[in-house]
Short mmCIF file of C-alpha atoms in Angstrom, two decimals:
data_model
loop_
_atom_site.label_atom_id
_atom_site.label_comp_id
_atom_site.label_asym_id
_atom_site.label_seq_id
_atom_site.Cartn_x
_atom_site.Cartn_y
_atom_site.Cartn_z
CA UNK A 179 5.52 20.80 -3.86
CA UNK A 180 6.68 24.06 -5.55
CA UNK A 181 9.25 22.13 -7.73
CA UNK A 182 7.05 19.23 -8.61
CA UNK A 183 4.61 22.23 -9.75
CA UNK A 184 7.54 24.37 -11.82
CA UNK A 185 8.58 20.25 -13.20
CA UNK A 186 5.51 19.62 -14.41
CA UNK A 187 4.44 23.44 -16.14
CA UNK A 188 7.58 22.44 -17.79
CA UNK A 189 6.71 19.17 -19.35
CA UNK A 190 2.85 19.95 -20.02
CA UNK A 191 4.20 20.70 -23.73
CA UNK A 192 6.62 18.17 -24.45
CA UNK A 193 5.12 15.10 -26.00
CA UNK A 194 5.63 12.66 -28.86
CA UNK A 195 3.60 10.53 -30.88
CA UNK A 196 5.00 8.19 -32.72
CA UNK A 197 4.52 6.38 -36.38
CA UNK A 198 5.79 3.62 -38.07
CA UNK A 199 7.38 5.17 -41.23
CA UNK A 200 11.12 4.86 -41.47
CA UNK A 201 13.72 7.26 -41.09
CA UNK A 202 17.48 7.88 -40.77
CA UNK A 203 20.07 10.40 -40.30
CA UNK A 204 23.82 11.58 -40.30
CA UNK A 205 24.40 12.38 -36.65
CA UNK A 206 26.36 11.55 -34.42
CA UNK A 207 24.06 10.35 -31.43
CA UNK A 208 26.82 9.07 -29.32
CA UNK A 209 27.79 11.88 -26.58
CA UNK A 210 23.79 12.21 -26.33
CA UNK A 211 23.47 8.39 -25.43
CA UNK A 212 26.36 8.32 -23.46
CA UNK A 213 25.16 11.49 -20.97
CA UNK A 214 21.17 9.89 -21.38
CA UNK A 215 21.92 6.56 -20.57
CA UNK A 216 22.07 5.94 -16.83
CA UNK A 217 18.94 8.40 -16.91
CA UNK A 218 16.61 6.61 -19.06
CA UNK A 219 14.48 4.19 -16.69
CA UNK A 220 12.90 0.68 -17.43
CA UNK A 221 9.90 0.93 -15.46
CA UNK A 222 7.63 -2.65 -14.39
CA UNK A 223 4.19 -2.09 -12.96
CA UNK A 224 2.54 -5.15 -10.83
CA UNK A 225 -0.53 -5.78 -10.17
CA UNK A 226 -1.76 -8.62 -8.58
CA UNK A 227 -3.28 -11.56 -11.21
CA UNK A 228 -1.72 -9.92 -13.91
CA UNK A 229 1.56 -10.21 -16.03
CA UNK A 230 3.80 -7.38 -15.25
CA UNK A 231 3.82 -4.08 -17.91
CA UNK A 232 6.83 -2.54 -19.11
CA UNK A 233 7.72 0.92 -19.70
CA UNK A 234 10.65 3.74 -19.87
CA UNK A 235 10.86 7.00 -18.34
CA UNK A 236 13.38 10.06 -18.28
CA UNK A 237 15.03 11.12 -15.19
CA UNK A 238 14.57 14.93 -14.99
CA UNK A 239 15.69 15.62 -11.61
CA UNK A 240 17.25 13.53 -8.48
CA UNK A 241 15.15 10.87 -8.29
CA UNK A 242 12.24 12.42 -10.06
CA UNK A 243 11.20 10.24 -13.32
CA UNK A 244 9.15 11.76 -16.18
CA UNK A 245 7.35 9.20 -17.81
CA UNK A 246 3.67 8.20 -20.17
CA UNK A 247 0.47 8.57 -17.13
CA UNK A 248 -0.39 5.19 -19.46
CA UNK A 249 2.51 3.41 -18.07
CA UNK A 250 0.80 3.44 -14.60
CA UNK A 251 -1.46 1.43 -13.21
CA UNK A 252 -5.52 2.54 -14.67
CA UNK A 253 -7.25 4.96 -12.48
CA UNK A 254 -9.07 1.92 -10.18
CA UNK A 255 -6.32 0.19 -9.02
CA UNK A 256 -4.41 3.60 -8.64
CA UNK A 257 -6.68 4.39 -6.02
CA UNK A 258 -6.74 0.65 -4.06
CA UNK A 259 -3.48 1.07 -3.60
CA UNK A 260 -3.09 -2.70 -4.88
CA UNK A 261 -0.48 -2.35 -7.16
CA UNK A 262 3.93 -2.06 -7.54
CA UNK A 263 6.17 0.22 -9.51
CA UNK A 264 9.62 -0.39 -9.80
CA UNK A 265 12.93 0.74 -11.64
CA UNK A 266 15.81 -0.13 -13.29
CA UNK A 267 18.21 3.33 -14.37
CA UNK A 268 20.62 2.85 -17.76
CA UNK A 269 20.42 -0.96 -17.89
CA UNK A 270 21.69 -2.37 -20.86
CA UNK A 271 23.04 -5.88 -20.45
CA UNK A 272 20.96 -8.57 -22.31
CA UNK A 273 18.62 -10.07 -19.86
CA UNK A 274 17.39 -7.81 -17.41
CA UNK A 275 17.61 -8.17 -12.89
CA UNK A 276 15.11 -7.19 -11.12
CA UNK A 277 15.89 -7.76 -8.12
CA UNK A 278 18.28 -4.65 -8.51
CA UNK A 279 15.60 -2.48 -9.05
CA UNK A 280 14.17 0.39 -6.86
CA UNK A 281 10.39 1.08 -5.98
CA UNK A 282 8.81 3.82 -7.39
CA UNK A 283 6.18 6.05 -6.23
CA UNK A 284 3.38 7.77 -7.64
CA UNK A 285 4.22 12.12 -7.64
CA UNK A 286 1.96 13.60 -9.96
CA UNK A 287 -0.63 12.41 -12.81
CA UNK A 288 -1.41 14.99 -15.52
CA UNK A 289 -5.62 14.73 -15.19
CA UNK A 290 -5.36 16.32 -19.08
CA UNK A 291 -1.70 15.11 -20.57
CA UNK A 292 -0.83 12.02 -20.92
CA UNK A 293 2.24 12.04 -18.63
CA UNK A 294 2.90 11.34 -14.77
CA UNK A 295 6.08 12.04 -12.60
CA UNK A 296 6.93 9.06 -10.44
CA UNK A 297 9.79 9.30 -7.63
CA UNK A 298 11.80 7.09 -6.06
CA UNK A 299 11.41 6.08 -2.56
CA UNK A 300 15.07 5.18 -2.42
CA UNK A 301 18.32 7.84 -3.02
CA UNK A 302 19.86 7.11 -6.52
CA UNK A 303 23.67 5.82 -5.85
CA UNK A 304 24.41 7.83 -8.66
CA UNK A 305 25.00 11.42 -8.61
CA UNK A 306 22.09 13.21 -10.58
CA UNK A 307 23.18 15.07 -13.89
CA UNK A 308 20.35 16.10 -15.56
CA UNK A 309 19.68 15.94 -19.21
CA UNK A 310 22.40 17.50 -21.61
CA UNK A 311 20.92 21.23 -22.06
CA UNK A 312 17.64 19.97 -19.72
CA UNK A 313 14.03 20.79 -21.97
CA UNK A 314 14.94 22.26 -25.64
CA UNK A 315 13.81 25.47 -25.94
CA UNK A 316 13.65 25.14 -29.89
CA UNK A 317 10.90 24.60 -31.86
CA UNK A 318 11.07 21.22 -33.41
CA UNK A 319 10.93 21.07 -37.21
CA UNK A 320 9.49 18.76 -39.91
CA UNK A 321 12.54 16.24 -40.87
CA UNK A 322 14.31 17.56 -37.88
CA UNK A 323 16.48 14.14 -36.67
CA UNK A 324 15.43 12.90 -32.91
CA UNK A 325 16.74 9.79 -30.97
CA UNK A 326 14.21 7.85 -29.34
CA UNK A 327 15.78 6.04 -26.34
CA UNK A 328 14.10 3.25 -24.26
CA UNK A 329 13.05 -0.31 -23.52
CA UNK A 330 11.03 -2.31 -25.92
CA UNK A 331 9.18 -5.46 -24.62
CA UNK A 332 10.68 -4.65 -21.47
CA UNK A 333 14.29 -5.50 -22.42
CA UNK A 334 18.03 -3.71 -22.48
CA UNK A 335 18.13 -0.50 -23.48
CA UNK A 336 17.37 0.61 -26.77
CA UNK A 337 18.32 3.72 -29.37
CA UNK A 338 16.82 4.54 -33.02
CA UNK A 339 16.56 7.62 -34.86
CA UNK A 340 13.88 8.50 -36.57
CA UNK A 341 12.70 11.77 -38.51
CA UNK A 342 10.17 14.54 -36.68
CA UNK A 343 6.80 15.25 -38.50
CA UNK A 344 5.06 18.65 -38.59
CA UNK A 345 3.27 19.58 -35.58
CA UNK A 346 -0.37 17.95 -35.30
CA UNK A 347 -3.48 19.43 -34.23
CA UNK A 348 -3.67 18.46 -30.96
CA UNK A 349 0.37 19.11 -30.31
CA UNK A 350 1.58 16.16 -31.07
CA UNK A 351 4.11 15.30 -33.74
CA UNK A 352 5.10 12.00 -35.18
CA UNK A 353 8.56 10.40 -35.35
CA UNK A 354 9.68 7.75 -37.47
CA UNK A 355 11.48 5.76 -35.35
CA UNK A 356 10.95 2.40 -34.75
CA UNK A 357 9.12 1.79 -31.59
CA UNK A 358 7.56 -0.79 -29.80
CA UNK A 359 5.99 -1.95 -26.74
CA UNK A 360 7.63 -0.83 -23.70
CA UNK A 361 9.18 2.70 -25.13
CA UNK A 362 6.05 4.50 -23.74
CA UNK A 363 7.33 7.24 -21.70
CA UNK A 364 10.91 7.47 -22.70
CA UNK A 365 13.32 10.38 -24.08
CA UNK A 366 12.79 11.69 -27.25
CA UNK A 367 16.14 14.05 -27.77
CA UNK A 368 17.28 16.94 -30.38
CA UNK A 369 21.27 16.45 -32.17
CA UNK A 370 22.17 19.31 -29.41
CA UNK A 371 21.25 16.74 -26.76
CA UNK A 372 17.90 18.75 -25.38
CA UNK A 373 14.96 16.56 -24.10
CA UNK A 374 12.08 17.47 -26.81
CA UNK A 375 9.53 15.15 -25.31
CA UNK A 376 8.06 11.85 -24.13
CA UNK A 377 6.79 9.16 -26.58
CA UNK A 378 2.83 8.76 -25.69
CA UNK A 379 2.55 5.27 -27.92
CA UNK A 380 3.93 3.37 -30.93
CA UNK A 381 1.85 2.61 -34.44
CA UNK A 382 -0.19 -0.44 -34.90
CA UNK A 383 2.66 -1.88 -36.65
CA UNK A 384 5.52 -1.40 -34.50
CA UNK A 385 3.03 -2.65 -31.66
#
């Protein structure tokens, strides 16, 4: 319990909204892909008479998954118990296997944030490497470069850059990246390679 508490005092800052402008940059985001890759997580959620959602998630310690509370389940079936959550860690081939996945469960759901830690019920085969220089420490800048990783529509894996806006009143800042259904709750990471947040949803557009 005391490190899912020190996790998630962590995280309570670290989110990302996203837009739909578009953006660019001269980095290299390869060593940060390659040492993110097998922790970014293509999460499915079941429930019963409905069509499966899709969403991605950051690993940010054994096991432990960071992801968008949004992703989940709503609060109703949450608490009937009536529902799956599965995984998939780093896939990227073109048509994705279920039936390799692990279950997930349910760790912690922020009751103000929008962000939940999931866990899974089964040991990673993988040894656990955290995220290249874990939560940056910096303060992220307007048309600061950031690498949006995930799984749109539920699919392989997926990178874009995108520009950071100035902070927004409610903490939040925007990223023009393109997004799209799916990348809820995955990595959004600084050149150095430091986790700056989670994306919380995509525009209209990219939707």
């Amino acid at each position: 319990y005391s490190r899912l508490r020190l996790l998630t005092s962590a995280i309570c800052f670290v989110v990302v909204f996203a837009s739909s402008a578009a953006g660019g940059g001269e980095d290299s985001w390869v060593p940060v892909v390659e040492r993110n890759t097998n922790l970014t997580v293509l999460i499915r959620t079941s429930v019963q008479g409905k069509s499966p959602g899709f969403g991605s998630g950051i690993t940010i310690a054994a096991d432990y998954v960071l992801t968008a509370k949004h992703v989940l389940p709503d609060d109703s079936t949450r608490s009937n118990g009536n529902y799956l959550i599965d995984g998939l860690a780093g896939w990227s081939a073109p048509s994705t296997d279920f039936s390799l996945a692990r279950k997930l469960e349910i760790a912690y759901v922020s009751a103000r944030y929008d962000f939940a830690i999931l866990h899974f019920k089964s040991v990673s085969p993988n040894p656990f490497i955290g995220p290249q220089n874990a939560f940056a420490t910096t303060q992220i800048h307007q048309g600061q470069n950031v690498l949006v990783m995930g799984y749109p529509n539920g699919g392989n894996l997926i990178c874009t850059e995108g520009l950071a806006s100035g902070e927004a009143a409610d903490g939040k800042y925007a990223t023009s990246a393109s997004v799209g259904i799916g990348n809820s709750g995955g990595p959004v990471f600084g050149t150095s390679g430091g986790l700056l947040g989670i994306l919380l949803e995509g525009s209209g557009r990219d939707q």
